GROMACS .gro file of N, CA and C in nm:
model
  495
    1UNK      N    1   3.373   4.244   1.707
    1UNK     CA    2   3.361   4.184   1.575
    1UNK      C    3   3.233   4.099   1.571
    2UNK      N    4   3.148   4.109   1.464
    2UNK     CA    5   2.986   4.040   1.437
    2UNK      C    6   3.031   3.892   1.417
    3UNK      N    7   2.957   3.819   1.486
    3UNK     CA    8   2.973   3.667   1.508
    3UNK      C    9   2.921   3.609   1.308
    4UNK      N   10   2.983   3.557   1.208
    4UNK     CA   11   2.949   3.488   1.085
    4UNK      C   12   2.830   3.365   1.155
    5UNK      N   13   2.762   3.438   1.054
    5UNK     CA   14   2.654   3.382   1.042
    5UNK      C   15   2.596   3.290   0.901
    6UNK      N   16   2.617   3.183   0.857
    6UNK     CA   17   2.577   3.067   0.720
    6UNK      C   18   2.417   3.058   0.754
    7UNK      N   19   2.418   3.018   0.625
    7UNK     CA   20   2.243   2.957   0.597
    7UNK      C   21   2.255   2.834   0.644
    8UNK      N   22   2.083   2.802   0.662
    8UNK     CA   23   2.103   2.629   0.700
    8UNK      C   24   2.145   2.547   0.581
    9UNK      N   25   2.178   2.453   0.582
    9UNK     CA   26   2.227   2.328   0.520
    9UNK      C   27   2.163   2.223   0.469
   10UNK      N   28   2.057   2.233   0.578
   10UNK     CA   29   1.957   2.070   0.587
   10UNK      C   30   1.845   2.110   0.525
   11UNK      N   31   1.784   2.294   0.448
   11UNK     CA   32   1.710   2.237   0.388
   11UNK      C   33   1.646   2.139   0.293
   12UNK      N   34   1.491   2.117   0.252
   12UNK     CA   35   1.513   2.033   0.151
   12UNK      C   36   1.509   2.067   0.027
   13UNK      N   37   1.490   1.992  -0.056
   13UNK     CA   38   1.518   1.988  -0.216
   13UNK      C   39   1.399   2.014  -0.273
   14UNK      N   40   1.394   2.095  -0.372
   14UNK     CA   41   1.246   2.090  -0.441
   14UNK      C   42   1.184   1.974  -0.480
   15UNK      N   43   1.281   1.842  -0.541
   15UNK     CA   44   1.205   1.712  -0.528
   15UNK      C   45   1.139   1.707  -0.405
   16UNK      N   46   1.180   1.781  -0.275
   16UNK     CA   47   1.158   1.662  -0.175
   16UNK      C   48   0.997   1.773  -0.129
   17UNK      N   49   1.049   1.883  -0.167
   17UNK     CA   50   0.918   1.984  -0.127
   17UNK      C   51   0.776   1.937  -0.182
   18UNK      N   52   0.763   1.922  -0.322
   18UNK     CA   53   0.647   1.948  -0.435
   18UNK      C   54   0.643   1.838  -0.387
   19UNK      N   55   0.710   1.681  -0.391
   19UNK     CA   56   0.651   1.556  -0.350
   19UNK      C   57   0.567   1.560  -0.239
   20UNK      N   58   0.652   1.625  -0.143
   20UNK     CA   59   0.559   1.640  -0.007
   20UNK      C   60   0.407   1.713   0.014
   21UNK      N   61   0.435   1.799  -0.093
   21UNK     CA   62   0.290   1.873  -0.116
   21UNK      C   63   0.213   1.789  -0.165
   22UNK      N   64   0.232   1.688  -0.284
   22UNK     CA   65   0.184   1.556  -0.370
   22UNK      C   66   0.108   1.518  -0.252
   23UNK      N   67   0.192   1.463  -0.160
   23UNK     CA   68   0.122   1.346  -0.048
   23UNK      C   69   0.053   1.440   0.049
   24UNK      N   70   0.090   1.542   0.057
   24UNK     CA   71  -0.013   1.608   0.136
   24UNK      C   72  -0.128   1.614   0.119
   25UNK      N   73  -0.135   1.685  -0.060
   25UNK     CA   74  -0.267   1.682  -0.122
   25UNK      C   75  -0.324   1.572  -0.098
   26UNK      N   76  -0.293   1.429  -0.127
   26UNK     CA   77  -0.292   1.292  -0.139
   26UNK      C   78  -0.400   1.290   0.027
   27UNK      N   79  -0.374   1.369   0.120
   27UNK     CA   80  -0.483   1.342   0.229
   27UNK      C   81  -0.562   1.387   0.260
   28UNK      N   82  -0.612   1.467   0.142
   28UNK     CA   83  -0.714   1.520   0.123
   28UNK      C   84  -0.829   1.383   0.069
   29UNK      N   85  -0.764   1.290   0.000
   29UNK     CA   86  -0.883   1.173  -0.067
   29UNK      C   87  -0.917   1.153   0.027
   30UNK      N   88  -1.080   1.097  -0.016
   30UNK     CA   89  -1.139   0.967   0.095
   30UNK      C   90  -1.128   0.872   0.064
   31UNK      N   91  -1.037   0.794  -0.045
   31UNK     CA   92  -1.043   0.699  -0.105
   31UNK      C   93  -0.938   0.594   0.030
   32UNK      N   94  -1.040   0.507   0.020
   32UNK     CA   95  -0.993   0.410   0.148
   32UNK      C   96  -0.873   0.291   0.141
   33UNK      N   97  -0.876   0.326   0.014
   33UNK     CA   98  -0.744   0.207  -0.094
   33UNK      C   99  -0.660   0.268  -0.119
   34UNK      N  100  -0.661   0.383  -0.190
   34UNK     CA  101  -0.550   0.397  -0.266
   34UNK      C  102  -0.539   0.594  -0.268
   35UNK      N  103  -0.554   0.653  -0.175
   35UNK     CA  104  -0.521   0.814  -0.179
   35UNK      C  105  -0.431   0.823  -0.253
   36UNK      N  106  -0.449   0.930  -0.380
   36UNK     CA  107  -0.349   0.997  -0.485
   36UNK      C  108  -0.305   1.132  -0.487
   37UNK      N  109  -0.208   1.218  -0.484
   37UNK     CA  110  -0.218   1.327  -0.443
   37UNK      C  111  -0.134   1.409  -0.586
   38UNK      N  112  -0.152   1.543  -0.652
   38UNK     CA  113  -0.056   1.552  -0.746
   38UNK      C  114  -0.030   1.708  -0.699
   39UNK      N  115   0.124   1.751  -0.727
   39UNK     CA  116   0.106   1.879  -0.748
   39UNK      C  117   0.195   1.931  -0.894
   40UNK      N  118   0.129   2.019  -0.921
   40UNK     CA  119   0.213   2.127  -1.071
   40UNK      C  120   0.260   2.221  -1.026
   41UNK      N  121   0.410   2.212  -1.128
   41UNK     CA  122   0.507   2.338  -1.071
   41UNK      C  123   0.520   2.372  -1.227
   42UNK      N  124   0.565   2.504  -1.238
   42UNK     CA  125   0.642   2.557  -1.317
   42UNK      C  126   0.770   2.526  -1.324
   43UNK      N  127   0.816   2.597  -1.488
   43UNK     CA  128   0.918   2.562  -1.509
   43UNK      C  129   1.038   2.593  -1.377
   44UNK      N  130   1.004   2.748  -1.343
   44UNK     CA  131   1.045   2.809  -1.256
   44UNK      C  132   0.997   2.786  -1.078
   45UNK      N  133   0.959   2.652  -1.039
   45UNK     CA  134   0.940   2.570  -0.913
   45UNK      C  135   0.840   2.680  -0.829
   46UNK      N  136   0.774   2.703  -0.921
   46UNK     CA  137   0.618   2.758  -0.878
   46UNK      C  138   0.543   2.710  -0.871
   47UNK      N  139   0.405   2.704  -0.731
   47UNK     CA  140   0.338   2.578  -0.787
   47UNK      C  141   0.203   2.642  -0.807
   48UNK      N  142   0.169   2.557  -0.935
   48UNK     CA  143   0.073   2.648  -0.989
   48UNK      C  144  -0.081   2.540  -0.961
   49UNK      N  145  -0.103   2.451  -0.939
   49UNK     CA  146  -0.187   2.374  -0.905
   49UNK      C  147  -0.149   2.243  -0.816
   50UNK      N  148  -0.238   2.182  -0.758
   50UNK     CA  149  -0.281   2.094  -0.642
   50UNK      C  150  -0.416   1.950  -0.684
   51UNK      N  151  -0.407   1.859  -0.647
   51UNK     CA  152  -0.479   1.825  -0.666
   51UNK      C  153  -0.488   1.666  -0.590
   52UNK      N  154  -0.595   1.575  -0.597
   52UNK     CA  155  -0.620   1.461  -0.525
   52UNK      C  156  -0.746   1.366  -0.547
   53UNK      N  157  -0.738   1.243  -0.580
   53UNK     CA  158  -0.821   1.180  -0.601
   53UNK      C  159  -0.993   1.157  -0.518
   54UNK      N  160  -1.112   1.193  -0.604
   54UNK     CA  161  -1.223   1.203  -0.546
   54UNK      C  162  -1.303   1.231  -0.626
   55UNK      N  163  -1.430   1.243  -0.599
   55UNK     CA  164  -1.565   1.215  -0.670
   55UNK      C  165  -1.546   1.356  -0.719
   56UNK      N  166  -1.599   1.379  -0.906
   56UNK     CA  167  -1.665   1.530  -0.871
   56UNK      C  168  -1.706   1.589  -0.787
   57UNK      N  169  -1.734   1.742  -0.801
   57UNK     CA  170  -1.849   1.794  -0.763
   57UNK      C  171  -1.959   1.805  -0.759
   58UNK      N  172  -2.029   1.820  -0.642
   58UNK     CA  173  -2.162   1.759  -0.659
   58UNK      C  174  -2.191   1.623  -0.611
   59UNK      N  175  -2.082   1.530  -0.619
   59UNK     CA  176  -2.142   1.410  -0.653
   59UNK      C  177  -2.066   1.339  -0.496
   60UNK      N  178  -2.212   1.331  -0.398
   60UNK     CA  179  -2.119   1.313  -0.268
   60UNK      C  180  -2.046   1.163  -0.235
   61UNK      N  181  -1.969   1.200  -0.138
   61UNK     CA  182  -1.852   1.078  -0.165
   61UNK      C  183  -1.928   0.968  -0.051
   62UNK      N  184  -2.027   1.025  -0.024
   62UNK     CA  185  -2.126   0.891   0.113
   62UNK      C  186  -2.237   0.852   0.071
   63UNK      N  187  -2.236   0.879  -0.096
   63UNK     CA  188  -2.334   0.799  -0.196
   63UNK      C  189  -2.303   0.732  -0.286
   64UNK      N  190  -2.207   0.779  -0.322
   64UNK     CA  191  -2.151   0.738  -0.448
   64UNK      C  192  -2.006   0.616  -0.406
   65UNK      N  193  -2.007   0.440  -0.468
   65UNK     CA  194  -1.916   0.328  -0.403
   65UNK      C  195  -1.745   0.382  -0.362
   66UNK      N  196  -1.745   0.311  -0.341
   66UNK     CA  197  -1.572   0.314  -0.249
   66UNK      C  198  -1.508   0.172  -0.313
   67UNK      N  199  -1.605   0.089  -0.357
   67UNK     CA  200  -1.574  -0.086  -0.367
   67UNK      C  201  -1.458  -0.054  -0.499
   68UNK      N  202  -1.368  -0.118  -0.489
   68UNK     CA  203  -1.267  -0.179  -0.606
   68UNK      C  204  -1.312  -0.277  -0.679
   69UNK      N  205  -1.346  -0.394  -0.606
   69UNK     CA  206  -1.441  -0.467  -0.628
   69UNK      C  207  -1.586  -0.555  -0.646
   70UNK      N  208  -1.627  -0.647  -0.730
   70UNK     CA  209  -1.750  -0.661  -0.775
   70UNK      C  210  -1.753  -0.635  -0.923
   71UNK      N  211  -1.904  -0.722  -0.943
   71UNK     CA  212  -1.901  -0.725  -1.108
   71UNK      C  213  -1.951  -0.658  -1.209
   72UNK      N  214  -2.058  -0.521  -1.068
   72UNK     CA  215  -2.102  -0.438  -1.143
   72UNK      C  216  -2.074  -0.344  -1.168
   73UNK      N  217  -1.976  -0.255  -1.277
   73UNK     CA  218  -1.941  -0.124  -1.276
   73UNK      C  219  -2.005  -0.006  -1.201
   74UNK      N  220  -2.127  -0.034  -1.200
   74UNK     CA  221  -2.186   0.079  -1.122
   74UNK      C  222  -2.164   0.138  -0.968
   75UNK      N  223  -2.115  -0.045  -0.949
   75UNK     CA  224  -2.125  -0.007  -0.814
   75UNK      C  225  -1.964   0.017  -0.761
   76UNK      N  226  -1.872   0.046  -0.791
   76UNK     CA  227  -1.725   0.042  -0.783
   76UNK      C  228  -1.671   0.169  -0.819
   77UNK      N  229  -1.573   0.188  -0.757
   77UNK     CA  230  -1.490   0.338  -0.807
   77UNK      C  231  -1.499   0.366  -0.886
   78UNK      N  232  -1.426   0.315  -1.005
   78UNK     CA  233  -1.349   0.345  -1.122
   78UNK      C  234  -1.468   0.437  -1.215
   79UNK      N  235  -1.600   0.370  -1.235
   79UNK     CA  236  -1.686   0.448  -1.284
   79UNK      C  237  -1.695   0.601  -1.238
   80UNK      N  238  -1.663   0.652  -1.112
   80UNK     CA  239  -1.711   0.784  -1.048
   80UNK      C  240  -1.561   0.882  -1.016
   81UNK      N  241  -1.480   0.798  -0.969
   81UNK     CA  242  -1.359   0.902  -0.925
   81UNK      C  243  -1.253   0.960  -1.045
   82UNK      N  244  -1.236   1.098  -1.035
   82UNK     CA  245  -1.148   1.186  -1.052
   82UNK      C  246  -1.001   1.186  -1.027
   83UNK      N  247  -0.930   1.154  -1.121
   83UNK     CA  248  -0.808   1.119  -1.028
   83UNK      C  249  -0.727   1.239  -1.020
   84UNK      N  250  -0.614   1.226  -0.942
   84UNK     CA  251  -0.546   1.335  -0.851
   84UNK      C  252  -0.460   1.400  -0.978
   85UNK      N  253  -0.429   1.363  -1.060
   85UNK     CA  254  -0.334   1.475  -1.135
   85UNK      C  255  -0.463   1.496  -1.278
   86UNK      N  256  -0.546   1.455  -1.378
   86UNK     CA  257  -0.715   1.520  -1.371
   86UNK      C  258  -0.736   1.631  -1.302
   87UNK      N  259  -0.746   1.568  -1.212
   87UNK     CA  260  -0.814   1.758  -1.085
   87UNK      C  261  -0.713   1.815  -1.058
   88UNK      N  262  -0.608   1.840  -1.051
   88UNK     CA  263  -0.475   1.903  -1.117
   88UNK      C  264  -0.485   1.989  -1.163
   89UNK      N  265  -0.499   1.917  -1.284
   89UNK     CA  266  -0.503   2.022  -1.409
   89UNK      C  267  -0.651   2.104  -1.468
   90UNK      N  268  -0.745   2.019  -1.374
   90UNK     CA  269  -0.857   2.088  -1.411
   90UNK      C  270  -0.892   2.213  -1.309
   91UNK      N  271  -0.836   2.195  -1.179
   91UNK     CA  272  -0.846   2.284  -1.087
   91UNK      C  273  -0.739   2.407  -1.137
   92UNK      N  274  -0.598   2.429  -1.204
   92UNK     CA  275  -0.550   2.520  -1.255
   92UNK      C  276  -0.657   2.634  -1.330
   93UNK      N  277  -0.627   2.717  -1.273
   93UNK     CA  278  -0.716   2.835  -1.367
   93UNK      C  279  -0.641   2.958  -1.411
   94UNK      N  280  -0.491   2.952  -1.445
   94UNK     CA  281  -0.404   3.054  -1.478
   94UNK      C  282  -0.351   3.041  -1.620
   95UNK      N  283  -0.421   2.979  -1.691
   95UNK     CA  284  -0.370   2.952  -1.824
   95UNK      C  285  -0.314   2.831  -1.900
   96UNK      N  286  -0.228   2.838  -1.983
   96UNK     CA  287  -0.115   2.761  -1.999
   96UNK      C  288  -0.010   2.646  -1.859
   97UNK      N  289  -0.077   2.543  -1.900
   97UNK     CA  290   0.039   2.450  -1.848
   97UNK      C  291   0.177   2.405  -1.927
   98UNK      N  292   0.219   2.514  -2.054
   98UNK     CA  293   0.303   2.447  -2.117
   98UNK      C  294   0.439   2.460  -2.066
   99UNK      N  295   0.562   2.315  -2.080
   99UNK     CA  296   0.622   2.284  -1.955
   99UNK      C  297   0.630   2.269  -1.823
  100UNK      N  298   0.503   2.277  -1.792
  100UNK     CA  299   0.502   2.240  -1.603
  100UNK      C  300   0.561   2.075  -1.549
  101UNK      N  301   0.575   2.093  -1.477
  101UNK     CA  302   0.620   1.944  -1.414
  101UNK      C  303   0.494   1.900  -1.323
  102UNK      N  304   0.498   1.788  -1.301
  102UNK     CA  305   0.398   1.752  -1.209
  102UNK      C  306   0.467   1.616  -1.099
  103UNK      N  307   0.400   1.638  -1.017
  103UNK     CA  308   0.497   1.554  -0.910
  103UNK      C  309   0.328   1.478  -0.843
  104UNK      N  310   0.363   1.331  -0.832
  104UNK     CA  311   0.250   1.232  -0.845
  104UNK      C  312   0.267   1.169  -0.748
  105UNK      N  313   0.218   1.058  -0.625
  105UNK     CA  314   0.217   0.990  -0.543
  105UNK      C  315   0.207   0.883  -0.639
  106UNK      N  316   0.141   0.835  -0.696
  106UNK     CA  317   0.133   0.740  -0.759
  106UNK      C  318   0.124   0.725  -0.934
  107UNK      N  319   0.195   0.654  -1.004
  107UNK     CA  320   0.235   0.658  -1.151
  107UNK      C  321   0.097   0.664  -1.243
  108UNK      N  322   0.094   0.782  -1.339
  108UNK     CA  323  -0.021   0.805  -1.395
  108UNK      C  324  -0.079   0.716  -1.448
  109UNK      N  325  -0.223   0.696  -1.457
  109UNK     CA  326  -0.297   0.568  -1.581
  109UNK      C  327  -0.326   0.623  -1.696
  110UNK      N  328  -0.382   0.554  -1.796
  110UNK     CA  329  -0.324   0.589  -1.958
  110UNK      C  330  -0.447   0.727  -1.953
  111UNK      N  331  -0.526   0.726  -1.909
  111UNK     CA  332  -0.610   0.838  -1.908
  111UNK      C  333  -0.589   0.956  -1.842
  112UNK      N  334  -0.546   0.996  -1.753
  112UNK     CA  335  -0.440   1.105  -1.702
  112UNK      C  336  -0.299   1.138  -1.807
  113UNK      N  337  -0.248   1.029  -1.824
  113UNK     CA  338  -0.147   1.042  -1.930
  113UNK      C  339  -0.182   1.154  -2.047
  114UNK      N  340  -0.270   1.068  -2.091
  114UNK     CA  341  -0.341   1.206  -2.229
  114UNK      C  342  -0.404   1.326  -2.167
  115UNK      N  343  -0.445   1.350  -2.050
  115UNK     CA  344  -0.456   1.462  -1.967
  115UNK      C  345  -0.318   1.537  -1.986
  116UNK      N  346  -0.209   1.457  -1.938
  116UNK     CA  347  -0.070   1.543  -1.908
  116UNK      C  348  -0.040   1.580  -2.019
  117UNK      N  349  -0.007   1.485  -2.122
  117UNK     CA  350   0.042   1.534  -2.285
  117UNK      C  351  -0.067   1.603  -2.322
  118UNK      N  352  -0.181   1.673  -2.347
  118UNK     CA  353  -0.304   1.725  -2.398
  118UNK      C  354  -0.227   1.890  -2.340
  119UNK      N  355  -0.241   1.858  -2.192
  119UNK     CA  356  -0.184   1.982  -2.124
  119UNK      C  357  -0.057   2.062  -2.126
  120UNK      N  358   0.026   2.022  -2.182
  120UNK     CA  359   0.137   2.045  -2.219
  120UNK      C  360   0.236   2.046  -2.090
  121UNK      N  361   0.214   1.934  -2.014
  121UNK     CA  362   0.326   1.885  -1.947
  121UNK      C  363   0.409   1.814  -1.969
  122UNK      N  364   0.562   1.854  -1.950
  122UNK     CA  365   0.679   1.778  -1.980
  122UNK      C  366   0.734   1.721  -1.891
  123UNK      N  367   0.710   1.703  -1.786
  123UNK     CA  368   0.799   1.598  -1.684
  123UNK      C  369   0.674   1.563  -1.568
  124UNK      N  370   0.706   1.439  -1.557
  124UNK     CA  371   0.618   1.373  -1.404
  124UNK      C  372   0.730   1.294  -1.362
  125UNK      N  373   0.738   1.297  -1.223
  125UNK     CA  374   0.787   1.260  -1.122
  125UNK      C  375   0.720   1.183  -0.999
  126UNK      N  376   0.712   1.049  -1.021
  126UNK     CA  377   0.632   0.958  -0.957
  126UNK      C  378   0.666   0.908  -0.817
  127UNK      N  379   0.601   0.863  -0.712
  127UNK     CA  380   0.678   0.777  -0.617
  127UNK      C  381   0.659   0.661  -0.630
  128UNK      N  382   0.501   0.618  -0.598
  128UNK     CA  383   0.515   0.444  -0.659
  128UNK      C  384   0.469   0.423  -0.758
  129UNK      N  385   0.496   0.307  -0.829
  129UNK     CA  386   0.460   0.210  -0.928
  129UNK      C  387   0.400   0.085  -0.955
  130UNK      N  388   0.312   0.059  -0.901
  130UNK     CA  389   0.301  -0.054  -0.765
  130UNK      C  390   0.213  -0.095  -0.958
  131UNK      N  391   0.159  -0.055  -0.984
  131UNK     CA  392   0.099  -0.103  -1.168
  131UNK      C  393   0.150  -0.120  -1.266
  132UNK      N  394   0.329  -0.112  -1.261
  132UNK     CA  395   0.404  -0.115  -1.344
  132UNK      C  396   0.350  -0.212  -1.470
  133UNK      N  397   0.335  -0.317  -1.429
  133UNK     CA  398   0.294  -0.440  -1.577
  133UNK      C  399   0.163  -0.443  -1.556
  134UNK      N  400   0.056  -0.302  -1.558
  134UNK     CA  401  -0.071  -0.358  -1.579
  134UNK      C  402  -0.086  -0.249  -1.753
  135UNK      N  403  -0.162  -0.295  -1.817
  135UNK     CA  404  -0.173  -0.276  -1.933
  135UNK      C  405  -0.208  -0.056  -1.948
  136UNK      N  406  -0.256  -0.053  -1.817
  136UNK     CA  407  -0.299   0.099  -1.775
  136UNK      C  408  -0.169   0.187  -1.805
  137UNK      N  409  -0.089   0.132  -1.725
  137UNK     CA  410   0.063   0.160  -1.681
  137UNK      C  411   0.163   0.156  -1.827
  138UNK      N  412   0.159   0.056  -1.848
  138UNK     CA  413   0.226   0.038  -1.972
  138UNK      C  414   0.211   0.139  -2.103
  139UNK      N  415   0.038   0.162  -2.141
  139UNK     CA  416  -0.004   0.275  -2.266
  139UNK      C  417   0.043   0.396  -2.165
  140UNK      N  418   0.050   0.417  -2.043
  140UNK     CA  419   0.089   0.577  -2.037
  140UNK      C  420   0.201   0.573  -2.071
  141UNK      N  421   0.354   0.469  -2.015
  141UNK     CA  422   0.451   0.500  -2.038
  141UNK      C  423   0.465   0.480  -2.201
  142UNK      N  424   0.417   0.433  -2.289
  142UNK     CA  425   0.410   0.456  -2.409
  142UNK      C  426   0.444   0.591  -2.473
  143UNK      N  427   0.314   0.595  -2.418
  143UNK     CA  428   0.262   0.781  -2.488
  143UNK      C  429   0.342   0.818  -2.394
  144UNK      N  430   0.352   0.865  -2.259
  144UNK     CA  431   0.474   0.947  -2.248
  144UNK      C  432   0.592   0.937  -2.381
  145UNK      N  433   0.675   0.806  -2.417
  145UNK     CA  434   0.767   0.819  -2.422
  145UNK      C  435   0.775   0.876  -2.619
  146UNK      N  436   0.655   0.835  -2.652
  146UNK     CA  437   0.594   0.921  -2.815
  146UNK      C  438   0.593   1.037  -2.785
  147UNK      N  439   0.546   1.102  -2.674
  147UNK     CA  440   0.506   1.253  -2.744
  147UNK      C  441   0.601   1.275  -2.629
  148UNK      N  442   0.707   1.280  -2.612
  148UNK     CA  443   0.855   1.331  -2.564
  148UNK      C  444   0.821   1.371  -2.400
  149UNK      N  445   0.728   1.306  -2.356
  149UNK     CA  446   0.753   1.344  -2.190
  149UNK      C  447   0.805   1.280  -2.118
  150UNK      N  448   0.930   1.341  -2.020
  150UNK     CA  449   0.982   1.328  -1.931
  150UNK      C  450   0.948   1.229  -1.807
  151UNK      N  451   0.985   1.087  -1.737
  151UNK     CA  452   0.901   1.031  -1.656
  151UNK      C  453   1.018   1.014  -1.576
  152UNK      N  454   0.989   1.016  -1.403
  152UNK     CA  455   1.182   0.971  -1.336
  152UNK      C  456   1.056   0.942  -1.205
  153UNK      N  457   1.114   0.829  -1.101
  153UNK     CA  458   1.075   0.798  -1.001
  153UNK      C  459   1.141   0.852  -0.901
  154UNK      N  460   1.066   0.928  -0.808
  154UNK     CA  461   1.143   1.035  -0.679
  154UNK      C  462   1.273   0.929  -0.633
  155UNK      N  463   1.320   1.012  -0.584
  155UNK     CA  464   1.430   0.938  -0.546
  155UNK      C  465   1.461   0.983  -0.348
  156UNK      N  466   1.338   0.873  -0.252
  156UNK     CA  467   1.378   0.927  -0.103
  156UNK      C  468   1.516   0.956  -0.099
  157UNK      N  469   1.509   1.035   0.005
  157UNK     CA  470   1.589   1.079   0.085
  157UNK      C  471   1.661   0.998   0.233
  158UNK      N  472   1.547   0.973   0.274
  158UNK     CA  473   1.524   0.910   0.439
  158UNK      C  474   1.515   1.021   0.512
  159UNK      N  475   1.474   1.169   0.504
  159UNK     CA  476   1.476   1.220   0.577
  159UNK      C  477   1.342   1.220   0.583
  160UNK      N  478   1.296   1.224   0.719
  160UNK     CA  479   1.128   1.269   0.795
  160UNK      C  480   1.102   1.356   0.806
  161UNK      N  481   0.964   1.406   0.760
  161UNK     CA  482   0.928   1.536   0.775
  161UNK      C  483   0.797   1.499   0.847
  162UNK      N  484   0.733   1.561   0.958
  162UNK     CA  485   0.650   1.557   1.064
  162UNK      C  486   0.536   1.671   1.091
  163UNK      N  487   0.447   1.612   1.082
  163UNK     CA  488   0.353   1.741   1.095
  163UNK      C  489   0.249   1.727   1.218
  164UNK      N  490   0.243   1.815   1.255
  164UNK     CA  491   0.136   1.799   1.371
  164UNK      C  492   0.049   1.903   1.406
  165UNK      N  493  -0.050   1.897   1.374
  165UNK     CA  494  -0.136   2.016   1.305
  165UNK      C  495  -0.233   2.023   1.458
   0.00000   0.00000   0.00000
């Protein structure tokens, strides 16, 4: 008689997958503060784009500042970097994002926001929030919550996943 044989048990969850891809992407930045990582799935937990915070193209990342701070815009991030769910959606080249989900390392700013609603994404799924009461934070969850998109903070697990490449 053939010994019964079950599936495993312990795989993980598609939250726990696409997040993990998020932070994977997420180490792809060179950003020395704050690496962002995003990925897009379909409705149907396909993933249709990748993405991570960094300078355009072209525009190399050992010329162009790293500083957060200082008083001159020029010389500081914010003027030059791309952020991770941006190159997301700009790196997609299959069409239509309408209903995709997107799964974020870190909670969108109001300018990605109108990226996501523009794009026709309905759900993001964040891990931190660490900007909750900064005025950035606040107009996205706005407009998310006007033009009907979906926002939920991952919810760990505690399980470890380990890579050793």
């Amino acid at each position: 008689m053939a010994e019964m044989v079950f599936k495993r048990r312990d795989y993980i969850s598609w939250d726990e997958y696409f997040m993990g891809v998020a932070y994977l992407s997420g180490l792809r930045s060179k950003d020395p503060n704050t690496p962002v990582g995003a990925c897009i799935v379909s409705e149907d937990n396909k993933i249709l784009s990748m993405g991570y915070n960094g300078f355009p193209k072209g525009c190399s990342d050992d010329e162009f500042p790293w500083a957060r701070e200082g008083d001159d815009m020029l010389e500081k991030k914010y003027a030059y970097v791309t952020h991770s769910e941006l190159n997301a959606i700009l790196n997609y080249r299959g069409g239509s994002l309408d209903g995709a989900k997107v799964y974020v390392s870190l909670f969108p700013c109001n300018e990605c926001a109108k990226a996501i609603i523009q794009a026709g994404i309905r759900t993001v799924v964040y891990d931190s929030d660490k900007y909750a009461n900064t005025p950035s934070t606040i107009a996205s969850k706005r407009m998310f919550d006007a033009a009907g998109v979906r926002y939920y903070q991952y919810q760990h697990t505690g399980r470890k996943v380990e890579l050793e490449l």
